[in-house]
Short mmCIF file of C-alpha atoms and ligand atoms in Angstrom, two decimals:
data_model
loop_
_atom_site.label_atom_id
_atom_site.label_comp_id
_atom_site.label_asym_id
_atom_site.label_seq_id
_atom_site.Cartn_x
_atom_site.Cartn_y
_atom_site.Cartn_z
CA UNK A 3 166.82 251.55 248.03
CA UNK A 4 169.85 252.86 246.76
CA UNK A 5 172.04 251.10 249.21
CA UNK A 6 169.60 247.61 248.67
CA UNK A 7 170.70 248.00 245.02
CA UNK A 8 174.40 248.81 245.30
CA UNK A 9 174.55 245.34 247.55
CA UNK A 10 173.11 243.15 245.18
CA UNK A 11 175.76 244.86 241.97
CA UNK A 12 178.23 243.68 244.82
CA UNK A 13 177.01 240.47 245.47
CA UNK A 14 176.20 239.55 242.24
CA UNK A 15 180.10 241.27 241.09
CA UNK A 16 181.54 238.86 243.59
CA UNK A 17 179.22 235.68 242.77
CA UNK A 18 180.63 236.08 239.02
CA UNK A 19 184.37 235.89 240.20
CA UNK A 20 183.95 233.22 242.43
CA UNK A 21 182.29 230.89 239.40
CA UNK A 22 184.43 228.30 238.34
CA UNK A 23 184.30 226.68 234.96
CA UNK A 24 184.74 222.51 234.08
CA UNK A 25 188.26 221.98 234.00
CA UNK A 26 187.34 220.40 229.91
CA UNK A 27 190.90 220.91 228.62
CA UNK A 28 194.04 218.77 228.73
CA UNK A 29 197.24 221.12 229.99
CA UNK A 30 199.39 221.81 227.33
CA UNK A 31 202.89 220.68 228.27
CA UNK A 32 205.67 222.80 226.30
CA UNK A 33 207.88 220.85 224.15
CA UNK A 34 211.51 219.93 226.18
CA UNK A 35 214.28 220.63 224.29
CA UNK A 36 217.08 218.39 226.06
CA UNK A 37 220.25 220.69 224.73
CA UNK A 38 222.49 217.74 224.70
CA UNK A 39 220.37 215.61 222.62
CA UNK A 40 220.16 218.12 220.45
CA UNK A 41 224.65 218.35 219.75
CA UNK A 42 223.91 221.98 222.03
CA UNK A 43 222.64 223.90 219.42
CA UNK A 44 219.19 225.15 219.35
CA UNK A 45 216.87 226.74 216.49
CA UNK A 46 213.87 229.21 218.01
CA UNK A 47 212.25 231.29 215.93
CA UNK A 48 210.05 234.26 217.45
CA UNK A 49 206.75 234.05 215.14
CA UNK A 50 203.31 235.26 214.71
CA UNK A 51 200.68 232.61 215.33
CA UNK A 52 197.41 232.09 215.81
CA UNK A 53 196.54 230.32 219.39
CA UNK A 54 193.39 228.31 220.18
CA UNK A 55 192.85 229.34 223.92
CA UNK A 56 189.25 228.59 223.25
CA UNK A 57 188.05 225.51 220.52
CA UNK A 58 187.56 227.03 217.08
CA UNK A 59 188.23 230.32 218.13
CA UNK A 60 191.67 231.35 217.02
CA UNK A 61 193.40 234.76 219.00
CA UNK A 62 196.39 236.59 217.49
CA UNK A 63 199.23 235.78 219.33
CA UNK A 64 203.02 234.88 219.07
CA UNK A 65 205.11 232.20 219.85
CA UNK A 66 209.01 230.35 219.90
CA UNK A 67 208.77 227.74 217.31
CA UNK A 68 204.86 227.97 217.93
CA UNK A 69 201.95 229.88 217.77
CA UNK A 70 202.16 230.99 221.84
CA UNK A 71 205.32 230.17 224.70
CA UNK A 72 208.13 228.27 223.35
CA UNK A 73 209.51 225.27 224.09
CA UNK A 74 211.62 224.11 227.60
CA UNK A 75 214.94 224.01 227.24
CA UNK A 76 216.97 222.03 229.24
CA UNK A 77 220.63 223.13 229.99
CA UNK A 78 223.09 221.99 232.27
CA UNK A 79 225.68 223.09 234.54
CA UNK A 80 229.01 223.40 232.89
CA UNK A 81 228.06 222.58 229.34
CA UNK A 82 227.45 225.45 226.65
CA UNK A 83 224.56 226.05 224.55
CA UNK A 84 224.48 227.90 221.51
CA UNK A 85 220.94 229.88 220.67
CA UNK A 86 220.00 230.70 217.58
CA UNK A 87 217.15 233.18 218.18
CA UNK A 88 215.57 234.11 214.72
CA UNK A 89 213.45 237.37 214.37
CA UNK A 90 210.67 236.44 212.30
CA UNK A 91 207.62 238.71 214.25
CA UNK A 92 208.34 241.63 211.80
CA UNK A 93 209.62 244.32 214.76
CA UNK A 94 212.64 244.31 216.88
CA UNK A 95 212.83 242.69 219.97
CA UNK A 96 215.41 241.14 222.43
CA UNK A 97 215.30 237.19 224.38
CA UNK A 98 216.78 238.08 228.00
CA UNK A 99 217.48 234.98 229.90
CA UNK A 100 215.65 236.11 232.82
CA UNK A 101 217.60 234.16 236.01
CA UNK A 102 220.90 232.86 233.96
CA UNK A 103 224.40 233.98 234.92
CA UNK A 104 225.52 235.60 231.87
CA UNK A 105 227.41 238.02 230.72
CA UNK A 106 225.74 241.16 229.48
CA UNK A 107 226.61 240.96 226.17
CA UNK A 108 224.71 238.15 225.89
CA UNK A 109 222.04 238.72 228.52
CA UNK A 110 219.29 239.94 225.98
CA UNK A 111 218.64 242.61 227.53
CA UNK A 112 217.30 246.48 226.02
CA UNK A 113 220.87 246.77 224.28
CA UNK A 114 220.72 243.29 222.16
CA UNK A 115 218.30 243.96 219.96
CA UNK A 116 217.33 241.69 217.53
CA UNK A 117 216.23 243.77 214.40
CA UNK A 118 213.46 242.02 212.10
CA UNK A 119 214.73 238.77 209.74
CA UNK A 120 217.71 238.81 211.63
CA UNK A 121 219.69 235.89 213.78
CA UNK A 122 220.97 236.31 217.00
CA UNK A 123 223.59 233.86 217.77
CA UNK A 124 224.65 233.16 221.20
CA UNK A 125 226.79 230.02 223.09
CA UNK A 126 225.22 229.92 226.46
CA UNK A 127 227.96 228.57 229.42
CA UNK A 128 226.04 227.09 232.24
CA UNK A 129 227.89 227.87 235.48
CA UNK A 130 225.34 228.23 238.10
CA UNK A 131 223.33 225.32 240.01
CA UNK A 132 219.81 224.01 239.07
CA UNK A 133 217.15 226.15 238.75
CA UNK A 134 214.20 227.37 236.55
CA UNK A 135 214.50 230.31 234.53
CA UNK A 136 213.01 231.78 231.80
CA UNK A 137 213.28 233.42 228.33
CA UNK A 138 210.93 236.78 227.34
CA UNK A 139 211.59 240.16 225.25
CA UNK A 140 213.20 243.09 227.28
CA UNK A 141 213.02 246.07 224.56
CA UNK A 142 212.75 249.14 226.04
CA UNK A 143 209.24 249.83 226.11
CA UNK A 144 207.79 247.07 224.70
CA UNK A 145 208.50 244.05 226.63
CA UNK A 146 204.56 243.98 228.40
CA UNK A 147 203.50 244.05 224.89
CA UNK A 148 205.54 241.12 223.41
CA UNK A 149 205.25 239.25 226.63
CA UNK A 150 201.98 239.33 226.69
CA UNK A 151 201.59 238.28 223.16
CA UNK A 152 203.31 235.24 223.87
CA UNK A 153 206.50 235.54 223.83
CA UNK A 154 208.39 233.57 226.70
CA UNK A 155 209.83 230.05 227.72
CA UNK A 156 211.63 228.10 230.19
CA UNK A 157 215.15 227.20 230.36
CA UNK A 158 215.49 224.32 232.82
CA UNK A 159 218.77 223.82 234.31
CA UNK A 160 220.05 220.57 235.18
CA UNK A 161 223.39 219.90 237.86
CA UNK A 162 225.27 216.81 239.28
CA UNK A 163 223.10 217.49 242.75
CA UNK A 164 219.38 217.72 240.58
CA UNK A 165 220.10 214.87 239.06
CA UNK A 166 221.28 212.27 241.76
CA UNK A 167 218.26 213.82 243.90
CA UNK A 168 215.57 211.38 243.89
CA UNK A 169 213.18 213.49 243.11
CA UNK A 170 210.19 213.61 240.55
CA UNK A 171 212.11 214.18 237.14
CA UNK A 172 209.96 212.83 234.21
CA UNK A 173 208.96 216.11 232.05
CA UNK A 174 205.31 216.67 231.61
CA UNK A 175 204.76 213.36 233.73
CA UNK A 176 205.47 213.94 236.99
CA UNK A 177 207.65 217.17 236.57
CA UNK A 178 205.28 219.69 235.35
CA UNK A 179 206.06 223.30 234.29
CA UNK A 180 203.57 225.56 234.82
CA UNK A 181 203.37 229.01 233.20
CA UNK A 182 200.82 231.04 234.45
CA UNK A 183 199.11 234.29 232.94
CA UNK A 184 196.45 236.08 233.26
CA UNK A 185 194.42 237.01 230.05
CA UNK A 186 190.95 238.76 229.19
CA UNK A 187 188.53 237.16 226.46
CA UNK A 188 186.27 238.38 224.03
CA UNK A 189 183.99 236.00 222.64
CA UNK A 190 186.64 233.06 223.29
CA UNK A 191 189.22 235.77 221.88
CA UNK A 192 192.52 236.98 223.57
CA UNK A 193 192.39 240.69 223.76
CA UNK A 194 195.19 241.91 222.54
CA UNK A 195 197.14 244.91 224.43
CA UNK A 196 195.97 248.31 225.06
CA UNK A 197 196.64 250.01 228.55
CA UNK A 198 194.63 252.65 230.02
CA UNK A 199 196.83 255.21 232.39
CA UNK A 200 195.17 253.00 234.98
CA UNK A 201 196.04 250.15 234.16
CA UNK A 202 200.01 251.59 233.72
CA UNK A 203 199.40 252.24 237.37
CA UNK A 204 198.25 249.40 239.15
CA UNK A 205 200.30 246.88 236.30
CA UNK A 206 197.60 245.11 233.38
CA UNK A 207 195.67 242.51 235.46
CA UNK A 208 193.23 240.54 233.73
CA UNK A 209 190.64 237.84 235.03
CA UNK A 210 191.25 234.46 232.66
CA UNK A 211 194.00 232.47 233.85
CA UNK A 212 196.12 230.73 231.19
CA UNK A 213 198.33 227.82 232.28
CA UNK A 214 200.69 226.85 229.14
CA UNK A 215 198.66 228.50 227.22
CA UNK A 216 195.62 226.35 228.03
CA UNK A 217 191.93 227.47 229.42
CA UNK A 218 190.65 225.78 232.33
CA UNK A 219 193.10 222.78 232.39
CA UNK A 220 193.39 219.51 234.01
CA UNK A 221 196.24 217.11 234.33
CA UNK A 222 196.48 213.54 235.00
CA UNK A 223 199.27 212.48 237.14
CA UNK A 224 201.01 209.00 238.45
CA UNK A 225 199.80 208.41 242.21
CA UNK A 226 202.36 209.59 244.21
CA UNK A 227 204.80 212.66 244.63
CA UNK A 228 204.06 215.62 241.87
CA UNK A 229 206.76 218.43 241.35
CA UNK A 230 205.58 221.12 240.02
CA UNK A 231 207.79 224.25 238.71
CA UNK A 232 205.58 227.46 238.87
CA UNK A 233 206.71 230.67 236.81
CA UNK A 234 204.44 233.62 237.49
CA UNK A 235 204.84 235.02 233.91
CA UNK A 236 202.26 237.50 234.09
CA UNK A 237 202.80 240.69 233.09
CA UNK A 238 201.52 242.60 236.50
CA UNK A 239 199.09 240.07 238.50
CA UNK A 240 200.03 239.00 241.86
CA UNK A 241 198.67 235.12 242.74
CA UNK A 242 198.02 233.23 246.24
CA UNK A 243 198.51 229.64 245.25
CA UNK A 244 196.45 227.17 247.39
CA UNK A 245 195.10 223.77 247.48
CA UNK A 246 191.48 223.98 247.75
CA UNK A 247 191.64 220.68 249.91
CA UNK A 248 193.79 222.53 252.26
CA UNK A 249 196.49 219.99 252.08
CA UNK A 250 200.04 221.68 252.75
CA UNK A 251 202.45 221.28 250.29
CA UNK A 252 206.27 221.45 250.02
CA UNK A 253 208.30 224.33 248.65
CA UNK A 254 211.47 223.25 247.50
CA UNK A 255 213.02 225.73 245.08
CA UNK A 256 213.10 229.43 244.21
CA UNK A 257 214.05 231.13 241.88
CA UNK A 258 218.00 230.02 241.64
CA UNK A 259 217.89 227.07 242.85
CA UNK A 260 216.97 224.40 245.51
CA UNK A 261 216.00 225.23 249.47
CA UNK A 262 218.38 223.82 252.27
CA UNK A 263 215.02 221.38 252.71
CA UNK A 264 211.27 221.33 251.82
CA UNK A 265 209.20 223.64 253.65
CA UNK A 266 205.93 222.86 253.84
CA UNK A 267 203.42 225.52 253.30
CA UNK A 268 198.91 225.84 252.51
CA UNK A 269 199.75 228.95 250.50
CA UNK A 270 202.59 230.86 248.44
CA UNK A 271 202.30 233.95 247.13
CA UNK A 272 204.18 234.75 243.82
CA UNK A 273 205.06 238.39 241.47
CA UNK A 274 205.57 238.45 238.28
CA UNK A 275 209.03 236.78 237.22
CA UNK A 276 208.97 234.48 240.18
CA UNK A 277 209.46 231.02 240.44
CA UNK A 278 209.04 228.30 242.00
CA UNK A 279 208.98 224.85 242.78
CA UNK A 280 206.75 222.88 244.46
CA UNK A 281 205.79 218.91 245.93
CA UNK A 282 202.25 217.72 246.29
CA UNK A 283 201.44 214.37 247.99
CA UNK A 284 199.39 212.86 245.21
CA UNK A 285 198.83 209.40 247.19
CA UNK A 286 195.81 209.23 248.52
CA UNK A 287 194.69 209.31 244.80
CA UNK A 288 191.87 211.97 245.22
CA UNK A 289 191.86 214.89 242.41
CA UNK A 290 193.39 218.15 244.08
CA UNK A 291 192.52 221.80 243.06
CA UNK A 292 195.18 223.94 242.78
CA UNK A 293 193.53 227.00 243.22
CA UNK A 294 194.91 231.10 242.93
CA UNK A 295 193.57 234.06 244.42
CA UNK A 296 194.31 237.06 241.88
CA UNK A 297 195.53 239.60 244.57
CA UNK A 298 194.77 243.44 243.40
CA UNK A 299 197.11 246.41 243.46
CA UNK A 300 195.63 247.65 246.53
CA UNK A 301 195.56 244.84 249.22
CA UNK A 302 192.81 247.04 251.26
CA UNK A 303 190.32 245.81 248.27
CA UNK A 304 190.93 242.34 248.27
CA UNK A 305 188.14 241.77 251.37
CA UNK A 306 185.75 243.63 248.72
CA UNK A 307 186.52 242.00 245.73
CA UNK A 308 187.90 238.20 246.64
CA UNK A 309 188.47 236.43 243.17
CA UNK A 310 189.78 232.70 243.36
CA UNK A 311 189.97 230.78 240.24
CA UNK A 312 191.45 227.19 239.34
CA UNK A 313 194.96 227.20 238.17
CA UNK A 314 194.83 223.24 237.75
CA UNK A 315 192.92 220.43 239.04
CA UNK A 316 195.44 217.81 238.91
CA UNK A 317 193.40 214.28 238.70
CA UNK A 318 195.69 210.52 239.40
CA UNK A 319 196.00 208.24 237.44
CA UNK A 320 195.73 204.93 239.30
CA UNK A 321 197.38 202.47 237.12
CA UNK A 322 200.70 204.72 237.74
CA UNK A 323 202.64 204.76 240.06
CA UNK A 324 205.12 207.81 240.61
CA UNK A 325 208.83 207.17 241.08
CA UNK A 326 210.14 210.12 242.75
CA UNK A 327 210.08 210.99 246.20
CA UNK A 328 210.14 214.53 248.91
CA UNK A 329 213.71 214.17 250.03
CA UNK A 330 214.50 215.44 253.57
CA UNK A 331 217.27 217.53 252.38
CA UNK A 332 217.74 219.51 249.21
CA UNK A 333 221.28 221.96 249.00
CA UNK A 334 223.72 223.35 250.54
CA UNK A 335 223.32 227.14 251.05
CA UNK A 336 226.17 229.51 251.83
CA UNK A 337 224.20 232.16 253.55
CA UNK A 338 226.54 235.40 253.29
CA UNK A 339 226.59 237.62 256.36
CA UNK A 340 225.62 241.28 256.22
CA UNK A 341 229.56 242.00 257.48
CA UNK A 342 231.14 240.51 254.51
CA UNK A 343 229.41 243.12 252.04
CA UNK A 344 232.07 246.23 250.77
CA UNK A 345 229.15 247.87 249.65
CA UNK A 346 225.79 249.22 250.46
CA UNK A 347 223.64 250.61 247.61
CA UNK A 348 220.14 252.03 247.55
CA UNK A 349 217.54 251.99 245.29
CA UNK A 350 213.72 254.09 245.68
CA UNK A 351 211.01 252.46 243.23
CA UNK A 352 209.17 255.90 242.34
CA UNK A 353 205.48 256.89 240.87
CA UNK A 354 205.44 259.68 241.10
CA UNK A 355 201.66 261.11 241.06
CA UNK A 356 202.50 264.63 239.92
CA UNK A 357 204.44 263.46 236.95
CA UNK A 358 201.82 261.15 235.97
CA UNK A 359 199.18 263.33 235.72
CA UNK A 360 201.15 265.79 233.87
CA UNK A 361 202.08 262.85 231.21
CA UNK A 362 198.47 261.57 230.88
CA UNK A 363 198.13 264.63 228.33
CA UNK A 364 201.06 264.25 226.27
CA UNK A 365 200.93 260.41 226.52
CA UNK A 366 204.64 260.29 227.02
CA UNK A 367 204.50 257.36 229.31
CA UNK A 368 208.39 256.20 229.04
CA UNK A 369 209.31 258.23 231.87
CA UNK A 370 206.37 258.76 234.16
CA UNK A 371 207.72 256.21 236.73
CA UNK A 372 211.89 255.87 237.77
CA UNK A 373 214.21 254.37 240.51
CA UNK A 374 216.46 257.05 242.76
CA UNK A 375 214.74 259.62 240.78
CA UNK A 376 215.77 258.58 237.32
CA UNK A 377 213.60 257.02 234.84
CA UNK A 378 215.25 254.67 232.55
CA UNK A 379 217.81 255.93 230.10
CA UNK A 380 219.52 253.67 227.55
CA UNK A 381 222.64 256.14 227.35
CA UNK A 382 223.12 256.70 230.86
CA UNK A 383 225.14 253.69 233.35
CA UNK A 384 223.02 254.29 236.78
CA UNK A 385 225.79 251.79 239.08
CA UNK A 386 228.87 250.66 238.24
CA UNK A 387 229.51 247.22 240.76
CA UNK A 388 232.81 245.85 241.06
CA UNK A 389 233.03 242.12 240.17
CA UNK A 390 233.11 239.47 242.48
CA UNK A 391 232.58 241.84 245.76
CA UNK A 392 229.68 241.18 248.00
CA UNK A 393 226.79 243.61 247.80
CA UNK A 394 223.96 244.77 250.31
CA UNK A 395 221.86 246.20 248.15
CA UNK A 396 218.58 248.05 250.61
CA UNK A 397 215.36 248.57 247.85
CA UNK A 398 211.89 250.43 248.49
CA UNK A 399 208.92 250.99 246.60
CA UNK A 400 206.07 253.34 246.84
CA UNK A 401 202.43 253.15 246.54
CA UNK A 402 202.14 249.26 246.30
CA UNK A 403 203.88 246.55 245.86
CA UNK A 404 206.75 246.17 243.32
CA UNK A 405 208.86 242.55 242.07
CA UNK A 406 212.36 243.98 241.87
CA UNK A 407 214.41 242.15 239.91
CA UNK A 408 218.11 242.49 238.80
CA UNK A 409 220.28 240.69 236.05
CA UNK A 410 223.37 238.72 236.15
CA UNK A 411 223.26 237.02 239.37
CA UNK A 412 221.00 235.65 242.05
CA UNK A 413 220.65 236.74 245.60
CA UNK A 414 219.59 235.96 249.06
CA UNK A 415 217.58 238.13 251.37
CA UNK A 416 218.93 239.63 254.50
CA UNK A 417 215.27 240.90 255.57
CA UNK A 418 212.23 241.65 254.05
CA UNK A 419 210.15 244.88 255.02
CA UNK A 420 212.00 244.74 257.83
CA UNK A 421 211.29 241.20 259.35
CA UNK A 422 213.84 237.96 258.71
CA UNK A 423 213.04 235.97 255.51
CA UNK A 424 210.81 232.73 256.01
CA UNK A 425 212.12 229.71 256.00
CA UNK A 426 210.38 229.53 252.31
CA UNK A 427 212.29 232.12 251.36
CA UNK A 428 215.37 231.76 252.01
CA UNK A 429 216.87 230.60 248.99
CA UNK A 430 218.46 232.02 245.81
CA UNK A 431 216.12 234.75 244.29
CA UNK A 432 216.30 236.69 241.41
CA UNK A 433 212.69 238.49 241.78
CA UNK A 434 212.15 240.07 245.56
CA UNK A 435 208.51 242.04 246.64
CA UNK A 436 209.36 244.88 247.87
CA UNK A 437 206.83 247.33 249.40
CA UNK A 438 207.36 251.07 251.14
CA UNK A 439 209.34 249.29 253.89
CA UNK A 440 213.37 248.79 253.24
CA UNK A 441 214.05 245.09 251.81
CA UNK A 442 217.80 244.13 252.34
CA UNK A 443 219.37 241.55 249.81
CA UNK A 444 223.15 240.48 249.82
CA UNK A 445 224.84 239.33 246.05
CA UNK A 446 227.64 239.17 244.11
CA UNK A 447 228.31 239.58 240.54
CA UNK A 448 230.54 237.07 238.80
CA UNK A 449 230.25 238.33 234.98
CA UNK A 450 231.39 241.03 232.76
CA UNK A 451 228.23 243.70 232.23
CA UNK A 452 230.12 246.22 229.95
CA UNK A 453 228.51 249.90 228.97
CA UNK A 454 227.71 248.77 225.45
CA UNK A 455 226.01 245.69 227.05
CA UNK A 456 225.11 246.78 230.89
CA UNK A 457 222.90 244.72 233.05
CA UNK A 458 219.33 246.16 234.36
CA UNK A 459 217.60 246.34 237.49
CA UNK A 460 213.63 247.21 237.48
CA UNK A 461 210.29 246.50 238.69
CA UNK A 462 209.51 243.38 237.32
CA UNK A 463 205.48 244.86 236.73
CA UNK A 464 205.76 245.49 232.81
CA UNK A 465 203.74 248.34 232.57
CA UNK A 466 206.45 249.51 235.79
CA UNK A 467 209.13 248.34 233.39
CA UNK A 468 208.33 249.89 230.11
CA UNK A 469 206.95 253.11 231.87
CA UNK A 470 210.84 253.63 233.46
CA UNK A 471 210.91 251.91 236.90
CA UNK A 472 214.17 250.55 235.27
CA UNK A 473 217.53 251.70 235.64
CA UNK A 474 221.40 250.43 233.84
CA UNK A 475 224.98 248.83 235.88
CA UNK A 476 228.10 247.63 234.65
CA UNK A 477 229.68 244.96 236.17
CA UNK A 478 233.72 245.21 235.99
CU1 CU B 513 206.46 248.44 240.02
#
């Protein structure tokens, strides 16, 4: 009886994850802020807001010049910006430019705080290729909880090569950016954010996907080619991105920049911090599902506990017709080889159990988790790299799967757990999965990271992140 009981709570568990609600609301598209229409200086104000995930039901959140995200800004190679980031959420905070080749002093991350009513002024040069990054707190140990509040963007970066491509390039028409989250809901409410040790463990996954900040969206698009430019910008949640059709698609970015060519692909499988752009055949004219199954800490309970839900359903629009178009081939990639590296360096992602359980008592959760043994330390440089040398740089992590993800640069994988990159993935990357096998990457900083201003490496989970899985290198 017992066993007859515990199979319907499982069946009935797995029948409520699997149900998929009306896609009833129109995806929010982030305002684009083009930075050389706007004489390359740009206002964004961090505020409080309230944000209607649900209709009439308004959730605490914060926002760039909004109530949640912040707008796209487009940048482009070999220009400068200037940022003005006002501090108008009442606490300190920092904007890192998560994916931009900066220097650290004006990387944004742990070190440039941003104390409350205060400006932070910053000229952005442009010197690397197009890409999508993105902007989002990094203070030391609170970036899950302003991240999750709201509190990130995309910078969209534009070169000579993007823009002679003939690719889909009409924001919010045929070029979509899609941010995607995963929230929990009370009563049509965002909960707000409260970890349990658990939860600091496996990384805060929810079960409500938000895309742009919008519930259940849908999108109409001109018949034809769609780009779409995915940022995983959740603060621990895995994804498997399908079609529910089945239909391959085309990768054709990663994080820095463009593939060699499209690869075509049914699924892709993004970490937090990732991006990613992809090409959907939208000809035929018939409504696609882009569908995402949430993948759990432990892959051994995914069989138990499958949970797809709708990221988009993406309808046509039949009176338009797309202009852009898959192009055979996409960049030019200088693929380093391992030989050409001066230096090897080594870095263990740690959780430790016995330290954890020790901390649940006293709650001190800042350094229950480190890298090489060290939990993050704002006074204490972990690597010093020598600028413009090649790097291998050979990273682990324990107990499940960790994003690692370093500032300053992007980089290309040598191998991954041990096996050759795909095809998909061998482009420029700023956010690699790494699991209890040895992932090799090979990079080169270009950029000043000084010890008042260092750059950081860390898992890319936020809970990971703001629990110490984060360590500090200068770059000289
Ligand atoms: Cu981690």
């Amino acid at each position: 009886m017992k066993k007859v009981l515990f199979l319907l709570i499982l069946l009935s568990m797995i029948a409520c994850q699997t149900t998929i609600e009306p896609a009833t609301n129109e995806l929010i598209i982030p305002e684009l802020i083009d930075s050389r229409k706007s004489n390359h200086d740009i206002q964004l104000t961090l505020q409080k807001g309230h944000h209607e995930f649900y209709p009439n039901v308004k959730s605490e959140t914060k926002g760039f010049n909004g109530n949640y995200l912040g707008p796209t800004i487009r940048m482009y190679n070999n220009d400068s910006t200037r940022v003005r980031f006002t501090n108008s959420i009442g606490e300190t905070t920092t904007v890192h430019g998560h994916g931009l080749h900066v220097e650290g002093k004006i990387d944004g991350g742990p070190q440039n705080k941003i104390l409350p009513n205060t400006t932070w002024d910053i000229t952005i040069p442009v010197p690397q290729q197009a890409s999508t990054n993105w902007y989002h707190p990094q203070l030391m140990g609170k970036t899950a909880h302003h991240v999750h509040a709201g509190l990130a963007g995309l910078y969209i970066i534009e070169d000579k090569n993007s823009m002679a491509l003939p690719l889909p390039k009409t924001y919010g028409e045929d070029d979509i950016p899609l941010i995607i989250q995963d929230r929990d809901f009370f009563e049509g409410k965002m909960k707000k954010y409260k970890v349990s040790m658990d939860e600091i463990m496996d990384g805060k996954r929810e079960e409500t996907l938000v895309v742009n900040g919008t519930v259940n969206p849908f999108v109409e698009v001109p018949k034809g080619w769609l780009r779409l430019r995915l940022l995983n910008a959740s603060n621990a949640r895995f994804y498997d991105f399908y079609l529910e059709s089945e239909q391959p698609f085309y990768k054709i970015a990663t994080e820095g920049g463009f593939l060699e060519e499209p690869v075509e692909i049914t699924h892709l499988k993004m970490a937090p911090g990732e991006r990613n752009e992809i090409m959907i055949d939208m000809s035929s004219g018939v409504t696609q599902e882009l569908m995402a199954t949430f993948l759990p800490a432990d892959n051994e309970d995914i069989s138990i506990f499958p949970s797809k839900k709708r990221v988009l359903e993406i309808r046509v629009d039949d009176t338009q017709i797309a202009q852009g178009k898959l192009p055979a081939s996409l960049n030019e990639i200088h693929y380093w080889e391992k030989e050409e590296a001066i230096k090897t360096r080594v870095f263990e992602l740690n959780m430790d159990m016995e330290d954890t359980s020790e901390q649940m008592n006293g709650m001190d959760i800042s350094t229950m988790f480190d890298i090489n043994g060290k939990s993050m330390n704002m006074m204490r440089i972990d690597e010093e790299v020598k600028k413009g040398t090649i790097e291998v740089w050979k990273i682990r992590g324990d107990m499940m799967e960790h994003p690692f993800h370093m500032h300053g640069t992007s980089f290309l994988i040598l191998s991954q757990g041990g096996k050759l990159p795909k095809p998909a993935d061998r482009g420029w990357k700023d956010v690699v999965i790494v699991d209890d096998n040895w992932t090799e990457i090979i990079l080169k900083f270009d950029y000043d990271a000084t010890e008042q201003y260092p750059y950081m490496y860390h898992c890319h989970i936020l809970e990971h992140e703001d629990a110490g899985m984060m360590g500090q290198f200068t770059v000289k």
